[in-house]
CSV table of C-alpha atoms in Angstrom, one decimal:
chain,number,residue,atom,x,y,z
A,1,MET,CA,105.6,82.0,146.0
A,2,TYR,CA,103.1,81.5,148.7
A,3,ASP,CA,103.2,81.4,152.5
A,4,GLN,CA,102.9,77.8,153.7
A,5,THR,CA,102.1,77.2,157.3
A,6,GLN,CA,104.5,74.8,158.9
A,7,PRO,CA,103.4,72.5,161.8
A,8,GLU,CA,104.8,73.5,165.2
A,9,HIS,CA,107.7,71.4,166.2
A,10,SER,CA,109.3,71.1,169.6
A,11,LEU,CA,112.6,73.0,170.0
A,12,THR,CA,114.4,69.9,171.2
A,13,ALA,CA,114.6,66.6,169.6
A,14,MET,CA,116.2,63.6,171.4
A,15,THR,CA,117.0,60.0,170.9
A,16,TYR,CA,115.4,57.3,173.1
A,17,SER,CA,118.8,57.0,174.8
A,18,GLN,CA,118.8,60.7,175.6
A,19,LEU,CA,115.1,60.6,176.8
A,20,LEU,CA,116.0,57.8,179.2
A,21,GLU,CA,119.0,59.7,180.5
A,22,ARG,CA,116.8,62.8,181.1
A,23,VAL,CA,114.2,60.7,182.9
A,24,ARG,CA,116.9,59.2,184.9
A,25,TYR,CA,118.2,62.6,185.9
A,26,GLU,CA,114.7,64.0,186.6
A,27,GLY,CA,113.6,61.0,188.6
A,28,ALA,CA,117.0,60.6,190.4
A,29,TYR,CA,116.8,56.9,189.4
A,30,PRO,CA,119.9,54.7,190.2
A,31,THR,CA,119.9,52.8,186.9
A,32,ARG,CA,118.9,53.4,183.4
A,33,ALA,CA,116.7,50.3,183.5
A,34,ARG,CA,114.6,51.9,186.3
A,35,ALA,CA,114.2,55.1,184.1
A,36,GLU,CA,113.1,52.9,181.2
A,37,GLU,CA,110.5,51.1,183.4
A,38,ALA,CA,109.1,54.5,184.4
A,39,VAL,CA,109.0,55.6,180.7
A,40,ARG,CA,107.2,52.4,179.5
A,41,THR,CA,104.6,52.5,182.4
A,42,VAL,CA,103.9,56.2,182.3
A,43,LEU,CA,103.7,56.5,178.5
A,44,ALA,CA,101.5,53.5,178.1
A,45,ALA,CA,99.1,54.9,180.7
A,46,LEU,CA,99.1,58.3,179.0
A,47,GLY,CA,98.4,56.5,175.7
A,48,ARG,CA,95.2,55.2,177.3
A,49,GLN,CA,94.1,58.8,177.9
A,50,ILE,CA,95.1,60.7,174.9
A,51,THR,CA,93.1,60.5,171.6
A,52,GLY,CA,92.9,62.0,168.2
A,53,ASP,CA,95.3,64.3,166.6
A,54,GLU,CA,97.0,65.2,169.9
A,55,ARG,CA,98.0,61.5,170.3
A,56,VAL,CA,99.3,61.3,166.8
A,57,ASP,CA,101.1,64.6,167.0
A,58,LEU,CA,102.8,63.7,170.3
A,59,ALA,CA,103.9,60.3,169.0
A,60,HIS,CA,105.6,62.2,166.0
A,61,ARG,CA,107.7,64.2,168.4
A,62,LEU,CA,108.8,61.4,170.7
A,63,PRO,CA,111.7,59.0,169.8
A,64,VAL,CA,110.4,55.9,168.0
A,65,GLU,CA,110.5,53.6,170.9
A,66,ALA,CA,108.7,56.0,173.1
A,67,ALA,CA,106.1,56.7,170.4
A,68,LEU,CA,105.4,53.0,170.0
A,69,THR,CA,104.8,52.7,173.8
A,70,LEU,CA,102.5,55.7,173.8
A,71,THR,CA,100.4,54.4,170.9
A,72,ALA,CA,100.3,50.6,171.7
A,73,PRO,CA,97.4,50.7,174.2
A,74,ILE,CA,93.9,51.3,173.0
A,75,PRO,CA,92.6,54.6,174.5
A,76,ASP,CA,90.1,54.1,177.4
A,77,ALA,CA,86.4,54.9,176.7
A,78,GLU,CA,86.4,57.2,179.7
A,79,GLN,CA,89.2,59.6,180.6
A,80,LEU,CA,90.5,59.8,184.1
A,81,THR,CA,91.2,63.0,186.0
A,82,GLY,CA,94.8,63.6,186.9
A,83,TRP,CA,94.5,62.1,190.3
A,84,GLY,CA,92.5,59.2,188.8
A,85,PHE,CA,95.4,58.7,186.4
A,86,ILE,CA,97.8,58.4,189.3
A,87,LYS,CA,95.5,56.0,191.3
A,88,ASP,CA,94.9,53.7,188.2
A,89,LEU,CA,98.6,53.6,187.3
A,90,ALA,CA,99.5,52.9,191.0
A,91,ALA,CA,97.0,50.0,191.0
A,92,ARG,CA,98.3,48.6,187.8
A,93,THR,CA,102.0,48.8,188.8
A,94,GLY,CA,101.6,47.8,192.4
A,95,THR,CA,103.3,51.0,193.6
A,96,THR,CA,102.1,53.7,195.9
A,97,PRO,CA,100.5,56.8,194.5
A,98,ALA,CA,103.4,58.8,195.8
A,99,THR,CA,105.9,56.8,193.8
A,100,THR,CA,103.6,56.9,190.8
A,101,ARG,CA,103.3,60.6,191.0
A,102,TRP,CA,107.1,60.9,191.2
A,103,ASP,CA,107.6,58.6,188.1
A,104,THR,CA,104.9,60.4,186.2
A,105,GLY,CA,106.6,63.8,186.8
A,106,ALA,CA,110.0,62.4,185.8
A,107,VAL,CA,108.6,61.2,182.5
A,108,LEU,CA,106.3,63.9,181.6
A,109,ALA,CA,108.9,66.7,182.2
A,110,PRO,CA,110.9,65.8,179.1
A,111,VAL,CA,107.8,64.7,177.2
A,112,SER,CA,106.4,68.3,177.7
A,113,ALA,CA,109.6,69.7,176.4
A,114,LEU,CA,109.5,67.4,173.3
A,115,ALA,CA,105.8,68.3,172.8
A,116,GLY,CA,106.3,72.0,172.8
A,117,PRO,CA,104.0,74.6,174.3
A,118,GLY,CA,101.4,74.6,171.5
A,119,LEU,CA,100.9,70.9,171.5
A,120,LEU,CA,101.1,70.6,175.3
A,121,ALA,CA,98.3,73.3,175.5
A,122,ARG,CA,96.1,71.3,173.1
A,123,ILE,CA,96.6,68.1,175.0
A,124,LEU,CA,95.7,69.7,178.4
A,125,ARG,CA,92.6,71.2,176.8
A,126,ARG,CA,91.5,67.7,175.8
A,127,LEU,CA,92.3,66.0,179.1
A,128,PRO,CA,90.3,66.3,182.3
A,129,ASP,CA,91.4,68.5,185.2
A,130,GLY,CA,94.6,67.6,187.0
A,131,TYR,CA,97.0,66.8,184.1
A,132,ALA,CA,98.7,70.2,184.0
A,133,LEU,CA,100.4,69.5,187.3
A,134,LEU,CA,101.6,66.1,186.0
A,135,PHE,CA,103.2,67.8,183.1
A,136,GLY,CA,104.9,70.4,185.4
A,137,GLN,CA,102.5,73.2,184.4
A,138,PRO,CA,100.3,75.4,186.5
A,139,GLN,CA,96.8,74.1,186.9
A,140,LEU,CA,94.4,76.8,185.5
A,141,LEU,CA,90.8,76.6,186.4
A,142,ARG,CA,88.5,76.0,183.5
A,143,PRO,CA,85.8,78.5,183.1
A,144,ARG,CA,82.4,77.2,184.2
A,145,PRO,CA,79.2,78.4,182.8
A,146,ALA,CA,77.4,80.9,185.0
A,147,THR,CA,74.4,79.6,186.9
A,148,CYS,CA,71.4,81.9,187.2
A,149,SER,CA,68.6,81.7,189.7
A,150,SER,CA,65.3,82.3,188.3
A,151,GLY,CA,63.6,85.5,189.6
A,152,ALA,CA,60.5,87.4,188.8
A,153,SER,CA,61.8,88.7,185.5
A,154,ALA,CA,64.9,88.1,183.3
A,155,ALA,CA,66.2,91.6,184.3
A,156,MET,CA,66.2,90.7,188.0
A,157,ARG,CA,68.0,87.3,187.5
A,158,THR,CA,71.0,86.8,189.7
A,159,CYS,CA,73.9,85.0,188.2
A,160,ILE,CA,77.0,83.6,189.8
A,161,GLY,CA,80.1,82.4,187.9
């Protein structure tokens, strides 16, 4: 017998109906139809930003209807920052950035639970700054390479990080 590594799975699986109810609760939406509208618009927009294995793995963890919404759009050639994501989605839907931010948080909270911590970390590493907050996670600063000023010798070089 050998040890076979199993892929990480989220702890919570849910049906599409359960996802809509969770989004309705998170967003305090008056109707299920309003929650479904938020799910469709946010997941389609997210699908334009996520590529590669992370996109496929996230789709596998979502209910089928949500996965189809996520994977239907072709990914954009250039990724947007978190704030750019909000502004773009607000422009596409004709809503305010504040409403769009609210909808995004209501949808991405249960999506992050379905993704699980490992996949969510992989997704956030692949996306530009600003997405962690949209997923309800703390925004950690990415390390920047140190910049060094040239001096008389390499030993006297001053570096700032």
